JSON list of C-alpha atoms in Angstrom, two decimals:
[
{"chain": "A", "resi": 152, "resn": "UNK", "atom": "CA", "xyz": [0.02, 0.01, 0.00]},
{"chain": "A", "resi": 153, "resn": "UNK", "atom": "CA", "xyz": [2.83, 2.40, 0.84]},
{"chain": "A", "resi": 154, "resn": "UNK", "atom": "CA", "xyz": [4.36, 1.69, -2.57]},
{"chain": "A", "resi": 155, "resn": "UNK", "atom": "CA", "xyz": [1.03, 2.46, -4.24]},
{"chain": "A", "resi": 156, "resn": "UNK", "atom": "CA", "xyz": [0.71, 5.83, -2.52]},
{"chain": "A", "resi": 157, "resn": "UNK", "atom": "CA", "xyz": [4.36, 6.57, -3.37]},
{"chain": "A", "resi": 158, "resn": "UNK", "atom": "CA", "xyz": [3.72, 5.83, -7.04]},
{"chain": "A", "resi": 159, "resn": "UNK", "atom": "CA", "xyz": [0.62, 8.03, -7.01]},
{"chain": "A", "resi": 160, "resn": "UNK", "atom": "CA", "xyz": [2.56, 10.85, -5.34]},
{"chain": "A", "resi": 161, "resn": "UNK", "atom": "CA", "xyz": [5.39, 10.64, -7.90]},
{"chain": "A", "resi": 162, "resn": "UNK", "atom": "CA", "xyz": [2.83, 10.56, -10.75]},
{"chain": "A", "resi": 163, "resn": "UNK", "atom": "CA", "xyz": [1.04, 13.68, -9.48]},
{"chain": "A", "resi": 164, "resn": "UNK", "atom": "CA", "xyz": [4.28, 15.53, -8.87]},
{"chain": "A", "resi": 165, "resn": "UNK", "atom": "CA", "xyz": [5.68, 14.52, -12.26]},
{"chain": "A", "resi": 166, "resn": "UNK", "atom": "CA", "xyz": [2.48, 15.51, -14.10]},
{"chain": "A", "resi": 167, "resn": "UNK", "atom": "CA", "xyz": [2.10, 18.94, -12.47]},
{"chain": "A", "resi": 168, "resn": "UNK", "atom": "CA", "xyz": [5.86, 19.55, -12.59]},
{"chain": "A", "resi": 169, "resn": "UNK", "atom": "CA", "xyz": [6.27, 18.74, -16.27]},
{"chain": "A", "resi": 170, "resn": "UNK", "atom": "CA", "xyz": [3.24, 20.85, -17.24]},
{"chain": "A", "resi": 171, "resn": "UNK", "atom": "CA", "xyz": [4.69, 23.86, -15.44]},
{"chain": "A", "resi": 172, "resn": "UNK", "atom": "CA", "xyz": [8.15, 23.15, -16.84]},
{"chain": "A", "resi": 173, "resn": "UNK", "atom": "CA", "xyz": [6.57, 23.05, -20.30]},
{"chain": "A", "resi": 174, "resn": "UNK", "atom": "CA", "xyz": [5.11, 26.50, -19.71]},
{"chain": "A", "resi": 175, "resn": "UNK", "atom": "CA", "xyz": [8.46, 27.87, -18.45]},
{"chain": "A", "resi": 176, "resn": "UNK", "atom": "CA", "xyz": [10.37, 26.51, -21.46]},
{"chain": "A", "resi": 177, "resn": "UNK", "atom": "CA", "xyz": [7.73, 27.93, -23.81]},
{"chain": "A", "resi": 178, "resn": "UNK", "atom": "CA", "xyz": [8.13, 31.29, -22.05]},
{"chain": "A", "resi": 179, "resn": "UNK", "atom": "CA", "xyz": [11.85, 31.10, -22.69]},
{"chain": "A", "resi": 180, "resn": "UNK", "atom": "CA", "xyz": [11.24, 30.20, -26.36]},
{"chain": "A", "resi": 181, "resn": "UNK", "atom": "CA", "xyz": [8.78, 33.07, -26.75]},
{"chain": "A", "resi": 182, "resn": "UNK", "atom": "CA", "xyz": [11.38, 35.54, -25.56]},
{"chain": "A", "resi": 183, "resn": "UNK", "atom": "CA", "xyz": [14.13, 34.01, -27.67]},
{"chain": "A", "resi": 184, "resn": "UNK", "atom": "CA", "xyz": [12.02, 33.96, -30.84]},
{"chain": "A", "resi": 185, "resn": "UNK", "atom": "CA", "xyz": [10.60, 37.45, -30.20]},
{"chain": "A", "resi": 186, "resn": "UNK", "atom": "CA", "xyz": [7.19, 35.84, -30.72]},
{"chain": "A", "resi": 187, "resn": "UNK", "atom": "CA", "xyz": [3.85, 37.66, -30.53]},
{"chain": "A", "resi": 188, "resn": "UNK", "atom": "CA", "xyz": [3.13, 38.16, -26.85]},
{"chain": "A", "resi": 189, "resn": "UNK", "atom": "CA", "xyz": [-0.37, 39.38, -27.70]},
{"chain": "A", "resi": 190, "resn": "UNK", "atom": "CA", "xyz": [-1.28, 35.92, -29.04]},
{"chain": "A", "resi": 191, "resn": "UNK", "atom": "CA", "xyz": [-3.88, 34.48, -26.60]},
{"chain": "A", "resi": 192, "resn": "UNK", "atom": "CA", "xyz": [-1.77, 31.40, -26.00]},
{"chain": "A", "resi": 193, "resn": "UNK", "atom": "CA", "xyz": [1.29, 33.59, -25.24]},
{"chain": "A", "resi": 194, "resn": "UNK", "atom": "CA", "xyz": [-0.84, 35.54, -22.80]},
{"chain": "A", "resi": 195, "resn": "UNK", "atom": "CA", "xyz": [-1.85, 32.31, -21.08]},
{"chain": "A", "resi": 196, "resn": "UNK", "atom": "CA", "xyz": [1.79, 31.20, -20.74]},
{"chain": "A", "resi": 197, "resn": "UNK", "atom": "CA", "xyz": [2.72, 34.62, -19.34]},
{"chain": "A", "resi": 198, "resn": "UNK", "atom": "CA", "xyz": [-0.05, 34.46, -16.73]},
{"chain": "A", "resi": 199, "resn": "UNK", "atom": "CA", "xyz": [0.98, 30.97, -15.60]},
{"chain": "A", "resi": 200, "resn": "UNK", "atom": "CA", "xyz": [4.67, 31.75, -15.31]},
{"chain": "A", "resi": 201, "resn": "UNK", "atom": "CA", "xyz": [4.65, 35.36, -14.08]},
{"chain": "A", "resi": 202, "resn": "UNK", "atom": "CA", "xyz": [4.01, 34.66, -10.35]},
{"chain": "A", "resi": 203, "resn": "UNK", "atom": "CA", "xyz": [7.42, 32.96, -10.05]},
{"chain": "A", "resi": 204, "resn": "UNK", "atom": "CA", "xyz": [9.22, 34.61, -12.95]},
{"chain": "A", "resi": 205, "resn": "UNK", "atom": "CA", "xyz": [8.65, 38.24, -12.02]},
{"chain": "A", "resi": 206, "resn": "UNK", "atom": "CA", "xyz": [10.35, 38.10, -8.58]},
{"chain": "A", "resi": 207, "resn": "UNK", "atom": "CA", "xyz": [13.12, 35.94, -10.02]},
{"chain": "A", "resi": 208, "resn": "UNK", "atom": "CA", "xyz": [13.87, 38.57, -12.71]},
{"chain": "A", "resi": 209, "resn": "UNK", "atom": "CA", "xyz": [14.78, 41.01, -9.91]},
{"chain": "A", "resi": 210, "resn": "UNK", "atom": "CA", "xyz": [17.62, 38.67, -8.99]},
{"chain": "A", "resi": 211, "resn": "UNK", "atom": "CA", "xyz": [18.57, 37.24, -12.41]},
{"chain": "A", "resi": 212, "resn": "UNK", "atom": "CA", "xyz": [19.04, 39.79, -15.22]},
{"chain": "A", "resi": 213, "resn": "UNK", "atom": "CA", "xyz": [18.88, 38.98, -18.91]},
{"chain": "A", "resi": 214, "resn": "UNK", "atom": "CA", "xyz": [22.03, 38.21, -20.83]},
{"chain": "A", "resi": 215, "resn": "UNK", "atom": "CA", "xyz": [22.44, 39.29, -24.48]},
{"chain": "A", "resi": 216, "resn": "UNK", "atom": "CA", "xyz": [18.74, 39.07, -25.06]},
{"chain": "A", "resi": 217, "resn": "UNK", "atom": "CA", "xyz": [18.44, 35.69, -23.36]},
{"chain": "A", "resi": 218, "resn": "UNK", "atom": "CA", "xyz": [15.84, 35.42, -20.60]},
{"chain": "A", "resi": 219, "resn": "UNK", "atom": "CA", "xyz": [18.12, 33.92, -17.95]},
{"chain": "A", "resi": 220, "resn": "UNK", "atom": "CA", "xyz": [15.40, 34.12, -15.30]},
{"chain": "A", "resi": 221, "resn": "UNK", "atom": "CA", "xyz": [13.38, 31.58, -17.33]},
{"chain": "A", "resi": 222, "resn": "UNK", "atom": "CA", "xyz": [16.43, 29.35, -17.58]},
{"chain": "A", "resi": 223, "resn": "UNK", "atom": "CA", "xyz": [17.01, 29.48, -13.82]},
{"chain": "A", "resi": 224, "resn": "UNK", "atom": "CA", "xyz": [13.32, 28.88, -13.14]},
{"chain": "A", "resi": 225, "resn": "UNK", "atom": "CA", "xyz": [13.27, 25.83, -15.44]},
{"chain": "A", "resi": 226, "resn": "UNK", "atom": "CA", "xyz": [16.32, 24.41, -13.63]},
{"chain": "A", "resi": 227, "resn": "UNK", "atom": "CA", "xyz": [14.70, 25.02, -10.26]},
{"chain": "A", "resi": 228, "resn": "UNK", "atom": "CA", "xyz": [11.44, 23.38, -11.32]},
{"chain": "A", "resi": 229, "resn": "UNK", "atom": "CA", "xyz": [13.35, 20.34, -12.61]},
{"chain": "A", "resi": 230, "resn": "UNK", "atom": "CA", "xyz": [15.39, 20.25, -9.37]},
{"chain": "A", "resi": 231, "resn": "UNK", "atom": "CA", "xyz": [12.26, 20.33, -7.22]},
{"chain": "A", "resi": 232, "resn": "UNK", "atom": "CA", "xyz": [10.67, 17.57, -9.30]},
{"chain": "A", "resi": 233, "resn": "UNK", "atom": "CA", "xyz": [13.78, 15.38, -8.89]},
{"chain": "A", "resi": 234, "resn": "UNK", "atom": "CA", "xyz": [14.18, 15.96, -5.18]},
{"chain": "A", "resi": 235, "resn": "UNK", "atom": "CA", "xyz": [10.48, 15.52, -4.52]},
{"chain": "A", "resi": 236, "resn": "UNK", "atom": "CA", "xyz": [10.24, 12.34, -6.63]},
{"chain": "A", "resi": 237, "resn": "UNK", "atom": "CA", "xyz": [13.24, 10.87, -4.86]},
{"chain": "A", "resi": 238, "resn": "UNK", "atom": "CA", "xyz": [11.72, 11.55, -1.46]},
{"chain": "A", "resi": 239, "resn": "UNK", "atom": "CA", "xyz": [8.27, 10.21, -2.43]},
{"chain": "A", "resi": 240, "resn": "UNK", "atom": "CA", "xyz": [9.81, 7.09, -3.97]},
{"chain": "A", "resi": 241, "resn": "UNK", "atom": "CA", "xyz": [11.64, 6.35, -0.72]},
{"chain": "A", "resi": 242, "resn": "UNK", "atom": "CA", "xyz": [15.12, 7.14, -2.01]},
{"chain": "A", "resi": 243, "resn": "UNK", "atom": "CA", "xyz": [15.53, 9.84, 0.63]},
{"chain": "A", "resi": 244, "resn": "UNK", "atom": "CA", "xyz": [17.17, 13.15, -0.20]},
{"chain": "A", "resi": 245, "resn": "UNK", "atom": "CA", "xyz": [19.22, 12.92, -3.36]},
{"chain": "A", "resi": 246, "resn": "UNK", "atom": "CA", "xyz": [22.52, 14.75, -3.80]},
{"chain": "A", "resi": 247, "resn": "UNK", "atom": "CA", "xyz": [21.44, 18.36, -4.55]},
{"chain": "A", "resi": 248, "resn": "UNK", "atom": "CA", "xyz": [24.32, 19.02, -6.96]},
{"chain": "A", "resi": 249, "resn": "UNK", "atom": "CA", "xyz": [23.66, 15.79, -8.86]},
{"chain": "A", "resi": 250, "resn": "UNK", "atom": "CA", "xyz": [19.98, 16.74, -8.96]},
{"chain": "A", "resi": 251, "resn": "UNK", "atom": "CA", "xyz": [20.88, 20.11, -10.44]},
{"chain": "A", "resi": 252, "resn": "UNK", "atom": "CA", "xyz": [22.92, 18.46, -13.19]},
{"chain": "A", "resi": 253, "resn": "UNK", "atom": "CA", "xyz": [20.12, 16.00, -13.90]},
{"chain": "A", "resi": 254, "resn": "UNK", "atom": "CA", "xyz": [17.71, 18.89, -14.02]},
{"chain": "A", "resi": 255, "resn": "UNK", "atom": "CA", "xyz": [19.81, 20.62, -16.64]},
{"chain": "A", "resi": 256, "resn": "UNK", "atom": "CA", "xyz": [19.92, 17.44, -18.78]},
{"chain": "A", "resi": 257, "resn": "UNK", "atom": "CA", "xyz": [16.21, 16.84, -18.24]},
{"chain": "A", "resi": 258, "resn": "UNK", "atom": "CA", "xyz": [15.29, 20.38, -19.25]},
{"chain": "A", "resi": 259, "resn": "UNK", "atom": "CA", "xyz": [17.37, 20.12, -22.41]},
{"chain": "A", "resi": 260, "resn": "UNK", "atom": "CA", "xyz": [15.73, 16.78, -23.30]},
{"chain": "A", "resi": 261, "resn": "UNK", "atom": "CA", "xyz": [12.31, 18.35, -22.70]},
{"chain": "A", "resi": 262, "resn": "UNK", "atom": "CA", "xyz": [13.19, 21.35, -24.92]},
{"chain": "A", "resi": 263, "resn": "UNK", "atom": "CA", "xyz": [14.29, 18.97, -27.70]},
{"chain": "A", "resi": 264, "resn": "UNK", "atom": "CA", "xyz": [11.08, 16.97, -27.34]},
{"chain": "A", "resi": 265, "resn": "UNK", "atom": "CA", "xyz": [8.97, 20.13, -27.56]},
{"chain": "A", "resi": 266, "resn": "UNK", "atom": "CA", "xyz": [10.79, 21.22, -30.73]},
{"chain": "A", "resi": 267, "resn": "UNK", "atom": "CA", "xyz": [10.54, 17.74, -32.27]},
{"chain": "A", "resi": 268, "resn": "UNK", "atom": "CA", "xyz": [6.80, 17.38, -31.61]},
{"chain": "A", "resi": 269, "resn": "UNK", "atom": "CA", "xyz": [6.18, 20.99, -32.65]},
{"chain": "A", "resi": 270, "resn": "UNK", "atom": "CA", "xyz": [7.92, 20.34, -35.96]},
{"chain": "A", "resi": 271, "resn": "UNK", "atom": "CA", "xyz": [5.83, 17.19, -36.56]},
{"chain": "A", "resi": 272, "resn": "UNK", "atom": "CA", "xyz": [2.64, 19.16, -35.94]},
{"chain": "A", "resi": 273, "resn": "UNK", "atom": "CA", "xyz": [3.83, 22.02, -38.14]},
{"chain": "A", "resi": 274, "resn": "UNK", "atom": "CA", "xyz": [4.66, 19.68, -41.05]},
{"chain": "A", "resi": 275, "resn": "UNK", "atom": "CA", "xyz": [1.33, 17.85, -40.87]},
{"chain": "A", "resi": 276, "resn": "UNK", "atom": "CA", "xyz": [-0.59, 21.14, -40.72]},
{"chain": "A", "resi": 277, "resn": "UNK", "atom": "CA", "xyz": [1.40, 22.55, -43.66]},
{"chain": "A", "resi": 278, "resn": "UNK", "atom": "CA", "xyz": [-0.06, 19.74, -45.78]},
{"chain": "A", "resi": 279, "resn": "UNK", "atom": "CA", "xyz": [-3.59, 19.76, -44.33]},
{"chain": "A", "resi": 280, "resn": "UNK", "atom": "CA", "xyz": [-4.20, 23.46, -43.71]},
{"chain": "A", "resi": 281, "resn": "UNK", "atom": "CA", "xyz": [-1.20, 25.47, -45.00]},
{"chain": "A", "resi": 282, "resn": "UNK", "atom": "CA", "xyz": [-2.91, 28.87, -44.72]},
{"chain": "A", "resi": 283, "resn": "UNK", "atom": "CA", "xyz": [-4.49, 28.36, -41.30]},
{"chain": "A", "resi": 284, "resn": "UNK", "atom": "CA", "xyz": [-4.64, 31.47, -39.10]},
{"chain": "A", "resi": 285, "resn": "UNK", "atom": "CA", "xyz": [-5.21, 29.48, -35.88]},
{"chain": "A", "resi": 286, "resn": "UNK", "atom": "CA", "xyz": [-3.38, 31.30, -33.00]},
{"chain": "A", "resi": 287, "resn": "UNK", "atom": "CA", "xyz": [-1.66, 28.10, -31.85]},
{"chain": "A", "resi": 288, "resn": "UNK", "atom": "CA", "xyz": [-0.31, 27.33, -35.31]},
{"chain": "A", "resi": 289, "resn": "UNK", "atom": "CA", "xyz": [0.80, 30.96, -35.90]},
{"chain": "A", "resi": 290, "resn": "UNK", "atom": "CA", "xyz": [2.68, 30.89, -32.58]},
{"chain": "A", "resi": 291, "resn": "UNK", "atom": "CA", "xyz": [4.19, 27.50, -33.42]},
{"chain": "A", "resi": 292, "resn": "UNK", "atom": "CA", "xyz": [5.59, 28.88, -36.68]},
{"chain": "A", "resi": 293, "resn": "UNK", "atom": "CA", "xyz": [7.13, 31.82, -34.83]},
{"chain": "A", "resi": 294, "resn": "UNK", "atom": "CA", "xyz": [8.74, 29.54, -32.24]},
{"chain": "A", "resi": 295, "resn": "UNK", "atom": "CA", "xyz": [10.21, 27.21, -34.87]},
{"chain": "A", "resi": 296, "resn": "UNK", "atom": "CA", "xyz": [11.58, 29.88, -37.19]},
{"chain": "A", "resi": 297, "resn": "UNK", "atom": "CA", "xyz": [14.77, 30.54, -35.14]},
{"chain": "A", "resi": 298, "resn": "UNK", "atom": "CA", "xyz": [15.45, 26.77, -35.38]},
{"chain": "A", "resi": 299, "resn": "UNK", "atom": "CA", "xyz": [14.94, 26.61, -39.13]},
{"chain": "A", "resi": 300, "resn": "UNK", "atom": "CA", "xyz": [16.70, 29.88, -40.06]},
{"chain": "A", "resi": 301, "resn": "UNK", "atom": "CA", "xyz": [20.35, 28.79, -39.44]},
{"chain": "A", "resi": 302, "resn": "UNK", "atom": "CA", "xyz": [19.81, 25.58, -41.40]},
{"chain": "A", "resi": 303, "resn": "UNK", "atom": "CA", "xyz": [18.14, 27.43, -44.30]},
{"chain": "A", "resi": 304, "resn": "UNK", "atom": "CA", "xyz": [21.26, 29.63, -44.64]},
{"chain": "A", "resi": 305, "resn": "UNK", "atom": "CA", "xyz": [23.30, 26.49, -45.32]},
{"chain": "A", "resi": 306, "resn": "UNK", "atom": "CA", "xyz": [20.66, 24.44, -47.16]},
{"chain": "A", "resi": 307, "resn": "UNK", "atom": "CA", "xyz": [18.22, 26.75, -49.01]},
{"chain": "A", "resi": 308, "resn": "UNK", "atom": "CA", "xyz": [14.73, 25.46, -50.10]},
{"chain": "A", "resi": 309, "resn": "UNK", "atom": "CA", "xyz": [14.60, 23.43, -53.31]},
{"chain": "A", "resi": 310, "resn": "UNK", "atom": "CA", "xyz": [12.05, 25.51, -55.16]},
{"chain": "A", "resi": 311, "resn": "UNK", "atom": "CA", "xyz": [8.82, 25.33, -53.16]},
{"chain": "A", "resi": 312, "resn": "UNK", "atom": "CA", "xyz": [10.09, 22.42, -51.04]},
{"chain": "A", "resi": 313, "resn": "UNK", "atom": "CA", "xyz": [11.76, 23.32, -47.75]},
{"chain": "A", "resi": 314, "resn": "UNK", "atom": "CA", "xyz": [14.05, 20.44, -46.73]},
{"chain": "A", "resi": 315, "resn": "UNK", "atom": "CA", "xyz": [15.50, 22.17, -43.67]},
{"chain": "A", "resi": 316, "resn": "UNK", "atom": "CA", "xyz": [13.12, 20.28, -41.27]},
{"chain": "A", "resi": 317, "resn": "UNK", "atom": "CA", "xyz": [14.76, 16.98, -42.31]},
{"chain": "A", "resi": 318, "resn": "UNK", "atom": "CA", "xyz": [18.15, 18.19, -41.17]},
{"chain": "A", "resi": 319, "resn": "UNK", "atom": "CA", "xyz": [16.73, 19.76, -38.03]},
{"chain": "A", "resi": 320, "resn": "UNK", "atom": "CA", "xyz": [15.10, 16.42, -37.17]},
{"chain": "A", "resi": 321, "resn": "UNK", "atom": "CA", "xyz": [18.48, 14.73, -37.60]},
{"chain": "A", "resi": 322, "resn": "UNK", "atom": "CA", "xyz": [20.24, 17.35, -35.41]},
{"chain": "A", "resi": 323, "resn": "UNK", "atom": "CA", "xyz": [17.62, 17.08, -32.66]},
{"chain": "A", "resi": 324, "resn": "UNK", "atom": "CA", "xyz": [17.81, 13.29, -32.67]},
{"chain": "A", "resi": 325, "resn": "UNK", "atom": "CA", "xyz": [21.64, 13.39, -32.43]},
{"chain": "A", "resi": 326, "resn": "UNK", "atom": "CA", "xyz": [21.42, 15.96, -29.64]},
{"chain": "A", "resi": 327, "resn": "UNK", "atom": "CA", "xyz": [18.90, 13.78, -27.77]},
{"chain": "A", "resi": 328, "resn": "UNK", "atom": "CA", "xyz": [21.15, 10.73, -28.04]},
{"chain": "A", "resi": 329, "resn": "UNK", "atom": "CA", "xyz": [24.11, 12.78, -26.79]},
{"chain": "A", "resi": 330, "resn": "UNK", "atom": "CA", "xyz": [22.09, 13.93, -23.80]},
{"chain": "A", "resi": 331, "resn": "UNK", "atom": "CA", "xyz": [21.07, 10.34, -23.06]},
{"chain": "A", "resi": 332, "resn": "UNK", "atom": "CA", "xyz": [24.79, 9.44, -23.04]},
{"chain": "A", "resi": 333, "resn": "UNK", "atom": "CA", "xyz": [25.55, 12.35, -20.70]},
{"chain": "A", "resi": 334, "resn": "UNK", "atom": "CA", "xyz": [22.67, 11.24, -18.46]},
{"chain": "A", "resi": 335, "resn": "UNK", "atom": "CA", "xyz": [24.14, 7.73, -18.18]},
{"chain": "A", "resi": 336, "resn": "UNK", "atom": "CA", "xyz": [27.58, 9.20, -17.45]},
{"chain": "A", "resi": 337, "resn": "UNK", "atom": "CA", "xyz": [26.02, 11.41, -14.74]},
{"chain": "A", "resi": 338, "resn": "UNK", "atom": "CA", "xyz": [24.32, 8.26, -13.30]},
{"chain": "A", "resi": 339, "resn": "UNK", "atom": "CA", "xyz": [20.85, 9.68, -13.75]},
{"chain": "A", "resi": 340, "resn": "UNK", "atom": "CA", "xyz": [18.39, 7.20, -12.17]},
{"chain": "A", "resi": 341, "resn": "UNK", "atom": "CA", "xyz": [15.53, 5.87, -14.32]},
{"chain": "A", "resi": 342, "resn": "UNK", "atom": "CA", "xyz": [13.08, 7.47, -11.92]},
{"chain": "A", "resi": 343, "resn": "UNK", "atom": "CA", "xyz": [14.57, 10.88, -12.73]},
{"chain": "A", "resi": 344, "resn": "UNK", "atom": "CA", "xyz": [14.81, 10.17, -16.45]},
{"chain": "A", "resi": 345, "resn": "UNK", "atom": "CA", "xyz": [11.10, 9.33, -16.55]},
{"chain": "A", "resi": 346, "resn": "UNK", "atom": "CA", "xyz": [10.15, 12.69, -15.04]},
{"chain": "A", "resi": 347, "resn": "UNK", "atom": "CA", "xyz": [11.02, 14.59, -18.23]},
{"chain": "A", "resi": 348, "resn": "UNK", "atom": "CA", "xyz": [9.82, 14.54, -21.80]},
{"chain": "A", "resi": 349, "resn": "UNK", "atom": "CA", "xyz": [11.80, 12.84, -24.58]},
{"chain": "A", "resi": 350, "resn": "UNK", "atom": "CA", "xyz": [11.66, 12.44, -28.29]},
{"chain": "A", "resi": 351, "resn": "UNK", "atom": "CA", "xyz": [8.75, 10.01, -28.78]},
{"chain": "A", "resi": 352, "resn": "UNK", "atom": "CA", "xyz": [10.57, 7.01, -30.25]}
]
């Protein structure tokens, strides 16, 4: 019975934690992509993250246009998830420094997963409804453009066919595999690994 309640506790913590982490990472991406903050979805993300992000910005300034407060908040959310899950699972208090490193790796894996899934959605929609003005799709295009742009400079579109997503998929997959290798080297427990999002295959 104790194990059952522990599993339920870890599940609830992981679900709520990853949803908030998702919002924080999206907030970081919005700032980085200079996306439309008047988009209703952007406004929702801002409302969810502002209670913790605003006071943190007083302590953590931006750096060359990068919202470092969002980065720090994402790491802290991941750290709390890891420490809480370890405690609920009966592993006691994990090493705080190790947990911080695992949080960094987990946040990067989650970012890659968000980009990967976002690209899949964007590609499918480009075939089904290429001229859609849905706020979510418009925001998705804005968030993905900074990822596509550097690749397009090297590999321009072939007429009307943009092949840059193929190479971005490859790069994201390679980056995900590298992070998995780093996670093993850092002795990340399976419990911690399962707390974060990953490329879905």
